[in-house]
mmCIF file of C-alpha atoms and ligand atoms in Angstrom:
data_model
loop_
_atom_site.group_PDB
_atom_site.id
_atom_site.type_symbol
_atom_site.label_atom_id
_atom_site.label_comp_id
_atom_site.label_asym_id
_atom_site.label_seq_id
_atom_site.Cartn_x
_atom_site.Cartn_y
_atom_site.Cartn_z
ATOM 1 C CA UNK A 887 -7.563 -6.090 -7.068
ATOM 2 C CA UNK A 888 -6.386 -6.349 -10.501
ATOM 3 C CA UNK A 889 -3.747 -9.031 -11.271
ATOM 4 C CA UNK A 890 -1.674 -9.071 -14.482
ATOM 5 C CA UNK A 891 0.021 -12.393 -14.829
ATOM 6 C CA UNK A 892 2.426 -12.876 -17.426
ATOM 7 C CA UNK A 893 0.505 -11.003 -20.185
ATOM 8 C CA UNK A 894 1.486 -10.732 -23.474
ATOM 9 C CA UNK A 895 0.081 -9.021 -26.754
ATOM 10 C CA UNK A 896 1.020 -9.723 -30.037
ATOM 11 C CA UNK A 897 -0.589 -7.927 -32.992
ATOM 12 C CA UNK A 898 -1.032 -9.804 -36.255
ATOM 13 C CA UNK A 899 2.491 -9.000 -37.890
ATOM 14 C CA UNK A 900 4.311 -10.483 -34.897
ATOM 15 C CA UNK A 901 4.446 -7.136 -33.279
ATOM 16 C CA UNK A 902 4.881 -7.682 -29.228
ATOM 17 C CA UNK A 903 2.947 -4.757 -27.813
ATOM 18 C CA UNK A 904 2.919 -6.135 -24.443
ATOM 19 C CA UNK A 905 5.740 -8.555 -23.442
ATOM 20 C CA UNK A 906 5.296 -10.571 -20.253
ATOM 21 C CA UNK A 907 3.867 -8.110 -18.080
ATOM 22 C CA UNK A 908 2.973 -8.839 -14.223
ATOM 23 C CA UNK A 909 1.539 -6.085 -11.999
ATOM 24 C CA UNK A 910 -0.765 -6.151 -9.004
ATOM 25 C CA UNK A 911 -3.082 -3.004 -8.699
ATOM 26 C CA UNK A 912 -4.533 -2.716 -5.107
ATOM 27 C CA UNK A 913 -8.097 -1.657 -4.356
ATOM 28 C CA UNK A 914 -8.582 2.100 -3.936
ATOM 29 C CA UNK A 915 -5.373 2.821 -5.376
ATOM 30 C CA UNK A 916 -4.366 4.728 -8.523
ATOM 31 C CA UNK A 917 -1.753 3.180 -10.623
ATOM 32 C CA UNK A 918 -0.281 5.065 -13.645
ATOM 33 C CA UNK A 919 0.879 3.383 -16.696
ATOM 34 C CA UNK A 920 3.776 5.512 -18.269
ATOM 35 C CA UNK A 921 6.509 5.309 -20.938
ATOM 36 C CA UNK A 922 7.180 6.736 -24.363
ATOM 37 C CA UNK A 923 4.449 6.548 -27.318
ATOM 38 C CA UNK A 924 4.045 3.086 -28.661
ATOM 39 C CA UNK A 925 5.413 1.337 -25.529
ATOM 40 C CA UNK A 926 2.162 -0.469 -24.984
ATOM 41 C CA UNK A 927 0.178 1.627 -22.506
ATOM 42 C CA UNK A 928 -3.194 1.894 -24.364
ATOM 43 C CA UNK A 929 -2.998 -2.004 -25.519
ATOM 44 C CA UNK A 930 -2.292 -3.030 -21.816
ATOM 45 C CA UNK A 931 -5.337 -0.992 -20.637
ATOM 46 C CA UNK A 932 -7.689 -2.139 -23.411
ATOM 47 C CA UNK A 933 -7.318 -5.835 -22.581
ATOM 48 C CA UNK A 934 -8.665 -5.108 -19.187
ATOM 49 C CA UNK A 935 -12.049 -4.280 -20.500
ATOM 50 C CA UNK A 936 -11.412 -6.397 -23.441
ATOM 51 C CA UNK A 937 -11.291 -4.169 -26.339
ATOM 52 C CA UNK A 938 -8.250 -6.061 -27.248
ATOM 53 C CA UNK A 939 -7.652 -9.660 -26.793
ATOM 54 C CA UNK A 940 -5.089 -11.224 -24.743
ATOM 55 C CA UNK A 941 -2.582 -13.590 -26.576
ATOM 56 C CA UNK A 942 -0.640 -14.749 -23.466
ATOM 57 C CA UNK A 943 -1.110 -14.899 -19.789
ATOM 58 C CA UNK A 944 -4.185 -13.492 -17.935
ATOM 59 C CA UNK A 945 -5.905 -10.453 -16.146
ATOM 60 C CA UNK A 946 -7.910 -11.244 -13.039
ATOM 61 C CA UNK A 947 -10.149 -8.801 -11.445
ATOM 62 C CA UNK A 948 -10.855 -9.855 -7.911
ATOM 63 C CA UNK A 949 -9.498 -13.348 -8.823
ATOM 64 C CA UNK A 950 -11.797 -13.578 -11.807
ATOM 65 C CA UNK A 951 -10.565 -13.949 -15.487
ATOM 66 C CA UNK A 952 -11.545 -10.930 -17.496
ATOM 67 C CA UNK A 953 -11.862 -13.319 -20.383
ATOM 68 C CA UNK A 954 -15.152 -15.205 -18.349
ATOM 69 C CA UNK A 955 -16.834 -11.853 -17.793
ATOM 70 C CA UNK A 956 -19.853 -11.158 -19.948
ATOM 71 C CA UNK A 957 -20.418 -7.685 -21.622
ATOM 72 C CA UNK A 958 -23.182 -6.442 -19.066
ATOM 73 C CA UNK A 959 -20.993 -7.418 -16.151
ATOM 74 C CA UNK A 960 -18.142 -5.592 -17.666
ATOM 75 C CA UNK A 961 -19.858 -2.387 -18.331
ATOM 76 C CA UNK A 962 -21.233 -2.105 -14.648
ATOM 77 C CA UNK A 963 -17.809 -3.119 -13.170
ATOM 78 C CA UNK A 964 -15.261 -0.983 -15.331
ATOM 79 C CA UNK A 965 -15.492 2.789 -16.325
ATOM 80 C CA UNK A 966 -13.638 3.896 -19.193
ATOM 81 C CA UNK A 967 -12.377 7.429 -19.991
ATOM 82 C CA UNK A 968 -10.327 8.382 -22.918
ATOM 83 C CA UNK A 969 -8.492 11.651 -24.259
ATOM 84 C CA UNK A 970 -11.156 12.552 -26.879
ATOM 85 C CA UNK A 971 -13.918 12.068 -24.304
ATOM 86 C CA UNK A 972 -15.823 9.713 -26.719
ATOM 87 C CA UNK A 973 -18.931 11.609 -26.102
ATOM 88 C CA UNK A 974 -21.865 11.119 -28.846
ATOM 89 C CA UNK A 975 -22.310 14.252 -30.653
ATOM 90 C CA UNK A 976 -26.155 13.741 -31.128
ATOM 91 C CA UNK A 977 -27.154 13.186 -27.600
ATOM 92 C CA UNK A 978 -27.812 15.634 -24.935
ATOM 93 C CA UNK A 979 -25.436 15.744 -22.027
ATOM 94 C CA UNK A 980 -27.901 14.001 -19.791
ATOM 95 C CA UNK A 981 -28.138 11.017 -22.207
ATOM 96 C CA UNK A 982 -24.510 10.782 -22.543
ATOM 97 C CA UNK A 983 -23.889 10.759 -18.765
ATOM 98 C CA UNK A 984 -26.530 7.920 -18.387
ATOM 99 C CA UNK A 985 -25.661 5.623 -21.473
ATOM 100 C CA UNK A 986 -24.728 2.724 -19.151
ATOM 101 C CA UNK A 987 -27.409 2.970 -16.685
ATOM 102 C CA UNK A 988 -29.989 2.879 -19.728
ATOM 103 C CA UNK A 989 -28.231 -0.198 -21.064
ATOM 104 C CA UNK A 990 -28.598 -1.672 -17.416
ATOM 105 C CA UNK A 991 -32.152 -0.801 -17.666
ATOM 106 C CA UNK A 992 -32.397 1.518 -14.580
ATOM 107 C CA UNK A 993 -35.691 3.283 -14.415
ATOM 108 C CA UNK A 994 -36.414 7.088 -15.121
ATOM 109 C CA UNK A 995 -36.069 8.412 -11.568
ATOM 110 C CA UNK A 996 -33.109 6.381 -10.762
ATOM 111 C CA UNK A 997 -31.201 7.787 -13.604
ATOM 112 C CA UNK A 998 -32.501 11.445 -13.140
ATOM 113 C CA UNK A 999 -30.873 10.983 -9.320
ATOM 114 C CA UNK A 1000 -27.839 9.724 -10.669
ATOM 115 C CA UNK A 1001 -27.345 12.239 -13.369
ATOM 116 C CA UNK A 1002 -27.914 15.060 -10.926
ATOM 117 C CA UNK A 1003 -25.335 13.409 -8.392
ATOM 118 C CA UNK A 1004 -22.715 13.030 -10.890
ATOM 119 C CA UNK A 1005 -23.030 16.509 -12.204
ATOM 120 C CA UNK A 1006 -22.777 18.013 -8.759
ATOM 121 C CA UNK A 1007 -19.662 15.840 -7.922
ATOM 122 C CA UNK A 1008 -17.675 17.043 -11.324
ATOM 123 C CA UNK A 1009 -18.750 20.698 -10.489
ATOM 124 C CA UNK A 1010 -21.366 21.112 -13.240
ATOM 125 C CA UNK A 1011 -24.696 22.399 -12.797
ATOM 126 C CA UNK A 1012 -27.199 19.817 -13.867
ATOM 127 C CA UNK A 1013 -30.080 21.821 -15.193
ATOM 128 C CA UNK A 1014 -27.892 24.054 -17.015
ATOM 129 C CA UNK A 1015 -26.293 21.420 -19.036
ATOM 130 C CA UNK A 1016 -29.222 18.893 -19.157
ATOM 131 C CA UNK A 1017 -30.217 19.702 -22.701
ATOM 132 C CA UNK A 1018 -27.090 20.857 -24.161
ATOM 133 C CA UNK A 1019 -25.074 19.147 -26.897
ATOM 134 C CA UNK A 1020 -21.219 18.025 -26.225
ATOM 135 C CA UNK A 1021 -20.024 20.752 -28.987
ATOM 136 C CA UNK A 1022 -21.536 23.485 -26.852
ATOM 137 C CA UNK A 1023 -19.331 22.656 -24.178
ATOM 138 C CA UNK A 1024 -15.472 23.492 -23.507
ATOM 139 C CA UNK A 1025 -13.048 20.804 -23.764
ATOM 140 C CA UNK A 1026 -12.462 20.809 -19.978
ATOM 141 C CA UNK A 1027 -16.430 20.474 -19.506
ATOM 142 C CA UNK A 1028 -16.321 17.736 -21.958
ATOM 143 C CA UNK A 1029 -13.693 15.744 -20.220
ATOM 144 C CA UNK A 1030 -15.672 16.392 -16.904
ATOM 145 C CA UNK A 1031 -18.834 14.804 -18.472
ATOM 146 C CA UNK A 1032 -16.412 11.888 -20.048
ATOM 147 C CA UNK A 1033 -15.300 11.159 -16.178
ATOM 148 C CA UNK A 1034 -19.071 11.471 -14.955
ATOM 149 C CA UNK A 1035 -20.172 8.823 -17.688
ATOM 150 C CA UNK A 1036 -17.446 6.471 -16.550
ATOM 151 C CA UNK A 1037 -18.728 6.825 -13.001
ATOM 152 C CA UNK A 1038 -22.402 6.468 -13.964
ATOM 153 C CA UNK A 1039 -23.032 2.522 -12.893
ATOM 154 C CA UNK A 1040 -20.630 3.317 -9.914
ATOM 155 C CA UNK A 1041 -18.020 0.982 -11.096
ATOM 156 C CA UNK A 1042 -15.230 -0.282 -8.571
ATOM 157 C CA UNK A 1043 -12.672 -0.060 -11.536
ATOM 158 C CA UNK A 1044 -11.991 2.804 -13.837
ATOM 159 C CA UNK A 1045 -9.700 2.783 -16.789
ATOM 160 C CA UNK A 1046 -8.483 6.174 -18.011
ATOM 161 C CA UNK A 1047 -6.429 6.859 -20.909
ATOM 162 C CA UNK A 1048 -4.495 10.106 -21.116
ATOM 163 C CA UNK A 1049 -8.121 11.593 -19.923
ATOM 164 C CA UNK A 1050 -6.720 15.120 -19.583
ATOM 165 C CA UNK A 1051 -4.106 14.734 -22.324
ATOM 166 C CA UNK A 1052 -5.742 17.260 -24.772
ATOM 167 C CA UNK A 1053 -6.411 19.819 -22.362
ATOM 168 C CA UNK A 1054 -4.034 22.982 -21.795
ATOM 169 C CA UNK A 1055 -1.725 22.963 -18.901
ATOM 170 C CA UNK A 1056 -3.847 25.145 -16.342
ATOM 171 C CA UNK A 1057 -7.153 23.339 -16.958
ATOM 172 C CA UNK A 1058 -5.529 20.285 -16.821
ATOM 173 C CA UNK A 1059 -3.958 20.871 -13.537
ATOM 174 C CA UNK A 1060 -7.311 21.955 -12.157
ATOM 175 C CA UNK A 1061 -8.993 18.710 -13.585
ATOM 176 C CA UNK A 1062 -6.414 16.710 -11.885
ATOM 177 C CA UNK A 1063 -6.972 18.404 -8.611
ATOM 178 C CA UNK A 1064 -10.505 17.925 -8.877
ATOM 179 C CA UNK A 1065 -10.132 14.238 -9.684
ATOM 180 C CA UNK A 1066 -8.039 13.615 -6.756
ATOM 181 C CA UNK A 1067 -10.616 15.164 -4.465
ATOM 182 C CA UNK A 1068 -13.370 12.818 -6.112
ATOM 183 C CA UNK A 1069 -11.102 9.884 -5.517
ATOM 184 C CA UNK A 1070 -10.647 10.641 -1.826
ATOM 185 C CA UNK A 1071 -14.307 10.096 -1.484
ATOM 186 C CA UNK A 1072 -15.117 7.449 -4.035
ATOM 187 C CA UNK A 1073 -11.847 5.408 -3.469
ATOM 188 C CA UNK A 1074 -11.989 3.663 -7.107
ATOM 189 C CA UNK A 1075 -9.366 1.348 -8.427
ATOM 190 C CA UNK A 1076 -7.862 3.335 -10.968
ATOM 191 C CA UNK A 1077 -5.418 2.377 -13.944
ATOM 192 C CA UNK A 1078 -4.559 5.469 -15.545
ATOM 193 C CA UNK A 1079 -2.286 6.015 -18.617
ATOM 194 C CA UNK A 1080 -0.141 9.161 -18.931
ATOM 195 C CA UNK A 1081 2.763 10.485 -20.874
ATOM 196 C CA UNK A 1082 3.646 13.140 -18.458
ATOM 197 C CA UNK A 1083 5.895 12.265 -15.143
ATOM 198 C CA UNK A 1084 4.584 15.299 -13.313
ATOM 199 C CA UNK A 1085 1.333 14.143 -13.836
ATOM 200 C CA UNK A 1086 2.176 10.551 -12.736
ATOM 201 C CA UNK A 1087 3.886 11.728 -9.340
ATOM 202 C CA UNK A 1088 1.111 13.717 -8.747
ATOM 203 C CA UNK A 1089 -1.733 11.379 -9.401
ATOM 204 C CA UNK A 1090 -0.056 7.912 -8.496
ATOM 205 C CA UNK A 1091 0.015 5.792 -5.658
ATOM 206 C CA UNK A 1092 2.150 3.607 -7.753
ATOM 207 C CA UNK A 1093 3.605 4.114 -11.292
ATOM 208 C CA UNK A 1094 4.351 1.199 -13.680
ATOM 209 C CA UNK A 1095 7.265 2.654 -16.344
ATOM 210 C CA UNK A 1096 6.822 0.719 -19.673
ATOM 211 C CA UNK A 1097 9.369 0.517 -22.464
ATOM 212 C CA UNK A 1098 8.759 -1.432 -25.556
ATOM 213 C CA UNK A 1099 5.851 -3.511 -23.979
ATOM 214 C CA UNK A 1100 8.113 -4.397 -20.675
ATOM 215 C CA UNK A 1101 7.845 -3.006 -17.086
ATOM 216 C CA UNK A 1102 11.088 -1.397 -16.412
ATOM 217 C CA UNK A 1103 10.140 -0.362 -12.707
ATOM 218 C CA UNK A 1104 6.731 -0.457 -10.705
ATOM 219 C CA UNK A 1105 6.924 1.340 -7.446
ATOM 220 C CA UNK A 1106 5.832 4.367 -5.517
ATOM 221 C CA UNK A 1107 6.520 7.802 -7.227
ATOM 222 C CA UNK A 1108 9.022 8.577 -4.393
ATOM 223 C CA UNK A 1109 11.162 5.427 -4.956
ATOM 224 C CA UNK A 1110 10.879 5.743 -8.655
ATOM 225 C CA UNK A 1111 12.052 9.078 -8.638
ATOM 226 C CA UNK A 1112 14.853 8.312 -6.023
ATOM 227 C CA UNK A 1113 15.875 5.029 -6.821
ATOM 228 C CA UNK A 1114 15.756 4.349 -10.540
ATOM 229 C CA UNK A 1115 16.490 0.782 -11.282
ATOM 230 C CA UNK A 1116 18.393 1.539 -14.537
ATOM 231 C CA UNK A 1117 19.161 4.248 -16.890
ATOM 232 C CA UNK A 1118 16.217 4.361 -18.837
ATOM 233 C CA UNK A 1119 14.281 4.957 -15.768
ATOM 234 C CA UNK A 1120 16.292 7.777 -14.682
ATOM 235 C CA UNK A 1121 16.306 9.406 -17.859
ATOM 236 C CA UNK A 1122 12.786 9.156 -18.445
ATOM 237 C CA UNK A 1123 11.923 10.753 -14.990
ATOM 238 C CA UNK A 1124 14.620 13.423 -15.678
ATOM 239 C CA UNK A 1125 17.452 15.449 -14.144
ATOM 240 C CA UNK A 1126 15.474 17.118 -11.525
ATOM 241 C CA UNK A 1127 14.104 13.658 -10.393
ATOM 242 C CA UNK A 1128 15.271 14.245 -6.683
ATOM 243 C CA UNK A 1129 13.601 17.652 -6.751
ATOM 244 C CA UNK A 1130 10.374 16.446 -8.121
ATOM 245 C CA UNK A 1131 10.027 13.869 -5.245
ATOM 246 C CA UNK A 1132 10.171 16.571 -2.834
ATOM 247 C CA UNK A 1133 6.801 18.134 -4.059
ATOM 248 C CA UNK A 1134 5.451 14.756 -2.402
ATOM 249 C CA UNK A 1135 6.095 15.938 1.072
ATOM 250 C CA UNK A 1136 5.753 19.070 3.317
ATOM 251 C CA UNK A 1137 7.566 20.186 6.230
ATOM 252 C CA UNK A 1138 4.878 18.565 8.516
ATOM 253 C CA UNK A 1139 6.052 15.018 7.175
ATOM 254 C CA UNK A 1140 9.608 15.906 7.626
ATOM 255 C CA UNK A 1141 8.977 16.778 11.420
ATOM 256 C CA UNK A 1142 7.678 13.527 12.140
ATOM 257 C CA UNK A 1143 11.061 11.910 10.991
ATOM 258 C CA UNK A 1144 13.543 14.285 12.238
ATOM 259 C CA UNK A 1145 14.126 17.187 14.634
ATOM 260 C CA UNK A 1146 14.294 20.526 13.342
ATOM 261 C CA UNK A 1147 17.517 22.595 13.285
ATOM 262 C CA UNK A 1148 17.828 25.441 15.679
ATOM 263 C CA UNK A 1149 17.347 28.644 14.310
ATOM 264 C CA UNK A 1150 20.318 30.651 13.362
ATOM 265 C CA UNK A 1151 20.295 34.387 13.234
ATOM 266 C CA UNK A 1152 23.603 35.304 12.032
ATOM 267 C CA UNK A 1153 22.985 33.994 8.373
ATOM 268 C CA UNK A 1154 22.827 36.415 5.426
ATOM 269 C CA UNK A 1155 19.011 35.895 4.906
ATOM 270 C CA UNK A 1156 16.390 34.373 7.001
ATOM 271 C CA UNK A 1157 13.043 33.490 5.538
ATOM 272 C CA UNK A 1158 10.000 32.257 7.364
ATOM 273 C CA UNK A 1159 7.711 29.579 5.866
ATOM 274 C CA UNK A 1160 4.650 27.513 7.359
ATOM 275 C CA UNK A 1161 4.620 23.797 8.173
ATOM 276 C CA UNK A 1162 2.483 22.841 5.174
ATOM 277 C CA UNK A 1163 5.126 24.289 2.433
ATOM 278 C CA UNK A 1164 6.271 21.509 0.334
ATOM 279 C CA UNK A 1165 9.771 20.346 0.512
ATOM 280 C CA UNK A 1166 10.110 21.246 -3.017
ATOM 281 C CA UNK A 1167 9.665 24.726 -2.381
ATOM 282 C CA UNK A 1168 11.837 24.549 0.757
ATOM 283 C CA UNK A 1169 14.723 23.026 -1.054
ATOM 284 C CA UNK A 1170 14.604 25.329 -3.883
ATOM 285 C CA UNK A 1171 14.631 28.756 -1.584
ATOM 286 C CA UNK A 1172 17.999 26.949 -0.189
ATOM 287 C CA UNK A 1173 19.434 25.986 -3.574
ATOM 288 C CA UNK A 1174 18.734 29.116 -5.076
ATOM 289 C CA UNK A 1175 20.320 30.821 -1.893
ATOM 290 C CA UNK A 1176 17.317 32.842 -1.314
ATOM 291 C CA UNK A 1177 17.771 32.143 2.174
ATOM 292 C CA UNK A 1178 20.509 30.070 4.148
ATOM 293 C CA UNK A 1179 18.194 29.606 7.264
ATOM 294 C CA UNK A 1180 14.690 29.076 6.732
ATOM 295 C CA UNK A 1181 12.514 29.317 9.699
ATOM 296 C CA UNK A 1182 9.484 27.239 10.289
ATOM 297 C CA UNK A 1183 6.424 28.468 12.018
ATOM 298 C CA UNK A 1184 3.195 26.693 13.148
ATOM 299 C CA UNK A 1185 -0.467 27.943 12.454
ATOM 300 C CA UNK A 1186 -0.233 30.409 15.307
ATOM 301 C CA UNK A 1187 3.072 31.791 13.837
ATOM 302 C CA UNK A 1188 5.141 30.510 16.518
ATOM 303 C CA UNK A 1189 8.733 29.672 15.673
ATOM 304 C CA UNK A 1190 9.603 25.826 15.679
ATOM 305 C CA UNK A 1191 12.917 25.821 14.204
ATOM 306 C CA UNK A 1192 14.721 25.774 11.029
ATOM 307 C CA UNK A 1193 15.326 23.647 7.978
ATOM 308 C CA UNK A 1194 18.612 22.916 6.095
ATOM 309 C CA UNK A 1195 19.371 20.938 3.115
ATOM 310 C CA UNK A 1196 21.277 18.214 5.216
ATOM 311 C CA UNK A 1197 17.877 17.785 7.330
ATOM 312 C CA UNK A 1198 15.943 17.223 4.217
ATOM 313 C CA UNK A 1199 18.690 14.554 2.849
ATOM 314 C CA UNK A 1200 18.623 12.846 6.250
ATOM 315 C CA UNK A 1201 14.616 12.906 6.094
ATOM 316 C CA UNK A 1202 14.642 11.367 2.579
ATOM 317 C CA UNK A 1203 16.906 8.580 3.581
ATOM 318 C CA UNK A 1204 14.764 7.516 6.404
ATOM 319 C CA UNK A 1205 11.601 7.802 4.303
ATOM 320 C CA UNK A 1206 12.994 5.801 1.543
ATOM 321 C CA UNK A 1207 14.377 3.029 3.716
ATOM 322 C CA UNK A 1208 10.819 2.713 5.167
ATOM 323 C CA UNK A 1209 9.059 2.979 2.058
ATOM 324 C CA UNK A 1210 11.090 0.207 0.170
ATOM 325 C CA UNK A 1211 11.071 -2.182 3.230
HETATM 326 N N1 LIG B 2265 -4.306 -2.443 -33.954
HETATM 327 C C1 LIG B 2265 -3.179 -2.835 -34.073
HETATM 328 N N2 LIG B 2265 -2.345 -3.610 -34.740
HETATM 329 C C2 LIG B 2265 -0.956 -3.785 -34.841
HETATM 330 N N3 LIG B 2265 -0.160 -3.058 -34.146
HETATM 331 C C3 LIG B 2265 -0.809 -2.265 -33.062
HETATM 332 C C4 LIG B 2265 -2.174 -2.148 -32.945
HETATM 333 N N4 LIG B 2265 -2.539 -0.992 -31.839
HETATM 334 C C5 LIG B 2265 -1.105 -0.820 -31.498
HETATM 335 N N5 LIG B 2265 -0.083 -1.475 -32.120
HETATM 336 C C6 LIG B 2265 1.187 -1.377 -31.996
HETATM 337 O O1 LIG B 2265 1.359 -1.960 -30.606
HETATM 338 C C7 LIG B 2265 2.348 -1.001 -29.766
HETATM 339 C C8 LIG B 2265 2.119 -0.236 -28.601
HETATM 340 O O2 LIG B 2265 0.805 0.412 -28.902
HETATM 341 P P1 LIG B 2265 -0.120 1.458 -27.781
HETATM 342 O O3 LIG B 2265 -0.705 0.492 -26.936
HETATM 343 O O4 LIG B 2265 -1.080 2.124 -28.567
HETATM 344 O O5 LIG B 2265 0.933 2.159 -27.249
HETATM 345 P P2 LIG B 2265 1.004 3.623 -26.229
HETATM 346 O O6 LIG B 2265 -0.369 3.845 -25.952
HETATM 347 O O7 LIG B 2265 1.961 3.377 -25.085
HETATM 348 O O8 LIG B 2265 1.362 4.654 -27.121
HETATM 349 C C9 LIG B 2265 2.878 -0.101 -30.983
HETATM 350 O O9 LIG B 2265 4.202 -0.467 -31.451
HETATM 351 C C10 LIG B 2265 1.538 0.107 -32.053
HETATM 352 O O10 LIG B 2265 2.277 0.415 -33.093
HETATM 353 MG MG1 LIG B 2266 -1.903 5.309 -26.113
#
């Protein structure tokens, strides 16, 4: 667990980049730090691995003050990924991946095994890339190597500063998906900086929205989207925030909370969708009047009932009540 206690950062000319931030990040969670440019996301992240000094309050990892940690301990325990991947241009891909194991004095066999394992994990062929150099790789491949390198010493904690920010939307989406798959297996504790609310909603177990160095709201994505604490939050997450939150759920989730409506055949238009369809897709069908009765089928194609706007609204209210309690 990472604990931020009344953390403040003042740069020289009295600029308060971080102003009295208190947060807890639970083990195995991805917490997104988001907010407008200059709100202090990078500063907050870099204080965790002491690339910036802390000028007030404290940051604890599992109860231990980061200020008391030694460099070598830091490197083993904290992986760091940045937007411009930070690979060493004159080192081969293999050497780049095992930078930290090298510093930690691992033997050759252990390093090779680790390199092979990590390349498989990120979906790049270990032998094919071993002797290549960073500039010979695409942007997406370089970011994958950046992730592999951060994971090299198997740190429990990862700091990621807009790791996919420089990539085009399609590659970026792919890397987000891949990374979530990896995270399912590794269950790292991750602080992830983003300026993109869609990325935050998709990746985050919780989201901290910052403004001028202060936390405006720290909540699960569905809560942030549906119960913004103030105008700044609701403006930041956008007009379509309620619709966005619907991408977090599918029909199966809804069925756990409410009974499906009976199927009506007298409507203008009837559409059939499967249970794993997101509520966002269902709701946009209803709002765009593609259908006024959406029929839900199970895996075998059997009709189970139908979904209406009222039903989705009821589900959301129940869900939010549970989550915020
Ligand atoms: N080294 C520095 N010296 C002085 N001010 C800085 C320094 N680094 C960042 N700042 C200021 O601190 C604030 C937060 O910056 P930063 O953490 O980079 O924001 P973000 O990552 O959210 O864009 C900004 O006002 C920025 O100008
Ligand atoms: Mg930044």
